[in-house]
Every structure is written in C-alpha cells, then in structure tokens.
Amino acid sequence: MVKRKGLAINQKTNEESQRLIRDFLAEQIAEDKTKDILFDRCVLDNYVYTYAQYEKGLIDETFLKESEKVMYKNLDDLDVLILIPTAVSVPLVNDTLRDTDTVFVDRINCIFLETLFTIAHRSMVKIIAIAGTREQRIAQVHKSLKI
C-alpha cells in the first residue's frame, strides 16, 4: 500500500499517511481474527512512527491520542507481539521502506520499548523479543508460539 499510494513514511511521514496506514493495519487485524496469522507490522508500529512525528511537532496531539485508542483496541485482538530489535544481527537495508538513518532508528527503537512497557501494564497481549540470525529468530518464534 505504501508503494502503491506513494505514501510518505519514516522520517518524512505525515498525518495523512499515518492515518491511511493505521486504518489499513487495523482493518487487517479486524478481518483476520479467526486465523493464525503473523503480521510484519501492526498498529503498534503505526503508533510509534506517529509518536516520533508528534515529538517533532509535525503531528498534533489529537491525532496521536486517536491513534493510541486504535492501537489499544486492536491489541485486544492480537495474541502476541514479537519485537525484533535492530541490532548487528539484523542489518539495516535500504529497501525504500525502512529508514537507514541510525539516529532515527535508535529513537524509533526507544519509542517502541517505552510503548511496549506501557502496553505490558495495560494489555493482556503477550510480548516477546527475539534476536539472532534469520534461522535463530524463526526458531525462537516457533518455540515461543509452540508451532
């Protein structure tokens, strides 16, 4: 959707892009409640990037709070959040979808962690962190989800 609609993302994102992405992600979760599905991204990601722009004064507080409500509503429909922190074992790749600016990526990781700590206290969704090579991460997911 990001490429098809030419949406601004990462450091260049704006409220319009974040709204479209948020609503798309929320709709995916709402439509797929009965299936066992792994999503690469969810409304948590959207909230984190929205928050990063809010910190810079580029997104207003009303939209941020609206996005937070959508995030918590959708988290009720998820069983597990899997965090893969950016690290040496998961190199930054310039694929036009993920930012490679390490200062920005570090700030995003901090917001993710801060948000996950808050979620852990307010939601019943299980949170796990995985790391390592692709094969190691897959094995960790299998073990955590008992696949």
PDB file of C-alpha atoms in Angstrom:
ATOM      1  CA  MET A   1       0.000   0.000   0.000  1.00  0.00           C
ATOM      2  CA  VAL A   2       2.830   2.398   0.836  1.00  0.00           C
ATOM      3  CA  LYS A   3       4.431   1.997  -2.593  1.00  0.00           C
ATOM      4  CA  ARG A   4       1.135   1.802  -4.482  1.00  0.00           C
ATOM      5  CA  LYS A   5      -0.188   5.034  -2.953  1.00  0.00           C
ATOM      6  CA  GLY A   6       3.191   6.752  -2.756  1.00  0.00           C
ATOM      7  CA  LEU A   7       2.802   7.420   0.973  1.00  0.00           C
ATOM      8  CA  ALA A   8       5.342   9.386   2.961  1.00  0.00           C
ATOM      9  CA  ILE A   9       6.911   7.118   5.599  1.00  0.00           C
ATOM     10  CA  ASN A  10       9.602   7.028   8.285  1.00  0.00           C
ATOM     11  CA  GLN A  11      11.109  10.482   8.891  1.00  0.00           C
ATOM     12  CA  LYS A  12       9.015  12.010   6.110  1.00  0.00           C
ATOM     13  CA  THR A  13       5.651  10.661   7.226  1.00  0.00           C
ATOM     14  CA  ASN A  14       2.700  12.902   7.902  1.00  0.00           C
ATOM     15  CA  GLU A  15      -0.750  12.649   9.417  1.00  0.00           C
ATOM     16  CA  GLU A  16      -2.420  11.696   6.130  1.00  0.00           C
ATOM     17  CA  SER A  17      -0.001   8.810   5.513  1.00  0.00           C
ATOM     18  CA  GLN A  18      -0.183   7.653   9.118  1.00  0.00           C
ATOM     19  CA  ARG A  19      -3.987   7.672   9.055  1.00  0.00           C
ATOM     20  CA  LEU A  20      -4.098   5.582   5.864  1.00  0.00           C
ATOM     21  CA  ILE A  21      -1.506   3.130   7.190  1.00  0.00           C
ATOM     22  CA  ARG A  22      -3.185   2.902  10.626  1.00  0.00           C
ATOM     23  CA  ASP A  23      -6.606   2.252   9.161  1.00  0.00           C
ATOM     24  CA  PHE A  24      -5.204  -0.358   6.746  1.00  0.00           C
ATOM     25  CA  LEU A  25      -3.399  -2.205   9.560  1.00  0.00           C
ATOM     26  CA  ALA A  26      -6.419  -2.016  11.878  1.00  0.00           C
ATOM     27  CA  GLU A  27      -8.662  -3.374   9.131  1.00  0.00           C
ATOM     28  CA  GLN A  28      -6.301  -6.304   8.512  1.00  0.00           C
ATOM     29  CA  ILE A  29      -6.456  -7.290  12.171  1.00  0.00           C
ATOM     30  CA  ALA A  30     -10.234  -6.831  12.371  1.00  0.00           C
ATOM     31  CA  GLU A  31     -10.791  -9.026   9.301  1.00  0.00           C
ATOM     32  CA  ASP A  32      -8.463 -11.847  10.340  1.00  0.00           C
ATOM     33  CA  LYS A  33      -9.444 -12.576  13.945  1.00  0.00           C
ATOM     34  CA  THR A  34     -10.145 -16.284  13.439  1.00  0.00           C
ATOM     35  CA  LYS A  35      -6.940 -17.218  11.632  1.00  0.00           C
ATOM     36  CA  ASP A  36      -3.397 -17.799  12.852  1.00  0.00           C
ATOM     37  CA  ILE A  37      -1.562 -15.040  11.038  1.00  0.00           C
ATOM     38  CA  LEU A  38       1.800 -13.359  11.526  1.00  0.00           C
ATOM     39  CA  PHE A  39       1.758  -9.702  10.522  1.00  0.00           C
ATOM     40  CA  ASP A  40       5.019  -7.953   9.726  1.00  0.00           C
ATOM     41  CA  ARG A  41       3.588  -4.693  11.027  1.00  0.00           C
ATOM     42  CA  CYS A  42       0.652  -3.745  13.214  1.00  0.00           C
ATOM     43  CA  VAL A  43      -0.956  -0.681  14.743  1.00  0.00           C
ATOM     44  CA  LEU A  44       1.842  -0.551  17.329  1.00  0.00           C
ATOM     45  CA  ASP A  45       4.319   0.295  14.556  1.00  0.00           C
ATOM     46  CA  ASN A  46       1.974   2.955  13.263  1.00  0.00           C
ATOM     47  CA  TYR A  47       1.614   4.492  16.720  1.00  0.00           C
ATOM     48  CA  VAL A  48       5.397   4.563  17.222  1.00  0.00           C
ATOM     49  CA  TYR A  49       6.043   6.396  13.946  1.00  0.00           C
ATOM     50  CA  THR A  50       3.133   8.741  14.672  1.00  0.00           C
ATOM     51  CA  TYR A  51       4.626   9.466  18.107  1.00  0.00           C
ATOM     52  CA  ALA A  52       8.044  10.194  16.584  1.00  0.00           C
ATOM     53  CA  GLN A  53       6.469  12.831  14.330  1.00  0.00           C
ATOM     54  CA  TYR A  54       4.427  14.177  17.246  1.00  0.00           C
ATOM     55  CA  GLU A  55       7.685  14.704  19.187  1.00  0.00           C
ATOM     56  CA  LYS A  56       8.951  16.828  16.296  1.00  0.00           C
ATOM     57  CA  GLY A  57       5.736  18.891  16.280  1.00  0.00           C
ATOM     58  CA  LEU A  58       4.696  17.501  12.876  1.00  0.00           C
ATOM     59  CA  ILE A  59       1.589  15.627  14.077  1.00  0.00           C
ATOM     60  CA  ASP A  60      -0.886  17.045  16.562  1.00  0.00           C
ATOM     61  CA  GLU A  61      -1.862  15.562  19.909  1.00  0.00           C
ATOM     62  CA  THR A  62      -5.468  14.892  18.883  1.00  0.00           C
ATOM     63  CA  PHE A  63      -4.362  12.567  16.091  1.00  0.00           C
ATOM     64  CA  LEU A  64      -1.777  10.924  18.368  1.00  0.00           C
ATOM     65  CA  LYS A  65      -4.424  10.151  21.016  1.00  0.00           C
ATOM     66  CA  GLU A  66      -6.809   8.844  18.329  1.00  0.00           C
ATOM     67  CA  SER A  67      -4.057   6.537  17.065  1.00  0.00           C
ATOM     68  CA  GLU A  68      -3.320   5.353  20.605  1.00  0.00           C
ATOM     69  CA  LYS A  69      -7.002   4.392  21.071  1.00  0.00           C
ATOM     70  CA  VAL A  70      -6.999   2.471  17.791  1.00  0.00           C
ATOM     71  CA  MET A  71      -3.782   0.712  18.828  1.00  0.00           C
ATOM     72  CA  TYR A  72      -5.170  -0.459  22.184  1.00  0.00           C
ATOM     73  CA  LYS A  73      -8.459  -1.550  20.621  1.00  0.00           C
ATOM     74  CA  ASN A  74      -6.551  -3.663  18.074  1.00  0.00           C
ATOM     75  CA  LEU A  75      -4.149  -5.113  20.631  1.00  0.00           C
ATOM     76  CA  ASP A  76      -7.139  -6.836  22.226  1.00  0.00           C
ATOM     77  CA  ASP A  77      -7.414  -8.903  19.037  1.00  0.00           C
ATOM     78  CA  LEU A  78      -3.757  -9.999  18.985  1.00  0.00           C
ATOM     79  CA  ASP A  79      -2.215 -12.889  20.884  1.00  0.00           C
ATOM     80  CA  VAL A  80       1.465 -11.945  20.716  1.00  0.00           C
ATOM     81  CA  LEU A  81       3.675  -9.007  19.795  1.00  0.00           C
ATOM     82  CA  ILE A  82       7.118 -10.052  18.605  1.00  0.00           C
ATOM     83  CA  LEU A  83       9.845  -7.444  18.818  1.00  0.00           C
ATOM     84  CA  ILE A  84      12.984  -7.786  16.743  1.00  0.00           C
ATOM     85  CA  PRO A  85      15.272  -5.006  17.988  1.00  0.00           C
ATOM     86  CA  THR A  86      17.549  -3.544  15.363  1.00  0.00           C
ATOM     87  CA  ALA A  87      20.993  -4.959  16.021  1.00  0.00           C
ATOM     88  CA  VAL A  88      24.087  -6.202  14.283  1.00  0.00           C
ATOM     89  CA  SER A  89      22.312  -9.495  13.550  1.00  0.00           C
ATOM     90  CA  VAL A  90      19.515  -7.625  11.733  1.00  0.00           C
ATOM     91  CA  PRO A  91      21.320  -5.168   9.454  1.00  0.00           C
ATOM     92  CA  LEU A  92      19.661  -2.010   8.163  1.00  0.00           C
ATOM     93  CA  VAL A  93      18.897  -2.445   4.474  1.00  0.00           C
ATOM     94  CA  ASN A  94      17.983   0.389   2.131  1.00  0.00           C
ATOM     95  CA  ASP A  95      14.827  -1.173   0.687  1.00  0.00           C
ATOM     96  CA  THR A  96      12.921   2.148   0.364  1.00  0.00           C
ATOM     97  CA  LEU A  97      10.527   1.039   3.128  1.00  0.00           C
ATOM     98  CA  ARG A  98      12.805   1.057   6.170  1.00  0.00           C
ATOM     99  CA  ASP A  99      14.887   4.014   7.241  1.00  0.00           C
ATOM    100  CA  THR A 100      18.667   3.535   7.487  1.00  0.00           C
ATOM    101  CA  ASP A 101      19.443   6.688   9.493  1.00  0.00           C
ATOM    102  CA  THR A 102      20.800   5.145  12.704  1.00  0.00           C
ATOM    103  CA  VAL A 103      19.891   8.160  14.868  1.00  0.00           C
ATOM    104  CA  PHE A 104      16.280   7.947  13.684  1.00  0.00           C
ATOM    105  CA  VAL A 105      16.213   4.142  14.003  1.00  0.00           C
ATOM    106  CA  ASP A 106      17.587   4.364  17.549  1.00  0.00           C
ATOM    107  CA  ARG A 107      14.872   6.866  18.511  1.00  0.00           C
ATOM    108  CA  ILE A 108      12.199   4.625  16.969  1.00  0.00           C
ATOM    109  CA  ASN A 109      13.570   1.644  18.939  1.00  0.00           C
ATOM    110  CA  CYS A 110      13.387   3.685  22.156  1.00  0.00           C
ATOM    111  CA  ILE A 111       9.779   4.666  21.454  1.00  0.00           C
ATOM    112  CA  PHE A 112       8.971   1.006  20.703  1.00  0.00           C
ATOM    113  CA  LEU A 113      10.431  -0.081  24.022  1.00  0.00           C
ATOM    114  CA  GLU A 114       8.734   2.690  26.004  1.00  0.00           C
ATOM    115  CA  THR A 115       5.416   1.857  24.357  1.00  0.00           C
ATOM    116  CA  LEU A 116       5.875  -1.875  24.959  1.00  0.00           C
ATOM    117  CA  PHE A 117       6.478  -1.238  28.673  1.00  0.00           C
ATOM    118  CA  THR A 118       3.227   0.717  28.814  1.00  0.00           C
ATOM    119  CA  ILE A 119       1.373  -1.960  26.835  1.00  0.00           C
ATOM    120  CA  ALA A 120       2.655  -4.648  29.194  1.00  0.00           C
ATOM    121  CA  HIS A 121       0.807  -2.897  32.024  1.00  0.00           C
ATOM    122  CA  ARG A 122      -2.383  -2.051  30.126  1.00  0.00           C
ATOM    123  CA  SER A 123      -2.986  -5.010  27.813  1.00  0.00           C
ATOM    124  CA  MET A 124      -3.098  -8.780  28.014  1.00  0.00           C
ATOM    125  CA  VAL A 125      -1.169  -9.276  24.764  1.00  0.00           C
ATOM    126  CA  LYS A 126       1.967 -11.373  25.220  1.00  0.00           C
ATOM    127  CA  ILE A 127       5.206  -9.611  24.283  1.00  0.00           C
ATOM    128  CA  ILE A 128       8.364 -11.462  23.283  1.00  0.00           C
ATOM    129  CA  ALA A 129      11.690 -10.240  21.931  1.00  0.00           C
ATOM    130  CA  ILE A 130      13.754 -12.299  19.533  1.00  0.00           C
ATOM    131  CA  ALA A 131      17.224 -11.788  18.084  1.00  0.00           C
ATOM    132  CA  GLY A 132      19.920 -13.532  16.092  1.00  0.00           C
ATOM    133  CA  THR A 133      20.194 -14.764  12.541  1.00  0.00           C
ATOM    134  CA  ARG A 134      17.072 -15.309  10.458  1.00  0.00           C
ATOM    135  CA  GLU A 135      17.145 -19.022  11.283  1.00  0.00           C
ATOM    136  CA  GLN A 136      17.589 -18.323  15.011  1.00  0.00           C
ATOM    137  CA  ARG A 137      14.694 -15.838  15.006  1.00  0.00           C
ATOM    138  CA  ILE A 138      12.426 -18.331  13.224  1.00  0.00           C
ATOM    139  CA  ALA A 139      13.328 -20.999  15.783  1.00  0.00           C
ATOM    140  CA  GLN A 140      12.590 -18.577  18.618  1.00  0.00           C
ATOM    141  CA  VAL A 141       9.179 -17.758  17.153  1.00  0.00           C
ATOM    142  CA  HIS A 142       8.397 -21.469  16.774  1.00  0.00           C
ATOM    143  CA  LYS A 143       9.416 -22.123  20.364  1.00  0.00           C
ATOM    144  CA  SER A 144       7.542 -19.109  21.760  1.00  0.00           C
ATOM    145  CA  LEU A 145       4.367 -19.871  19.830  1.00  0.00           C
ATOM    146  CA  LYS A 146       4.780 -23.645  20.100  1.00  0.00           C
ATOM    147  CA  ILE A 147       4.383 -24.051  16.342  1.00  0.00           C
TER     148      ILE A 147
END
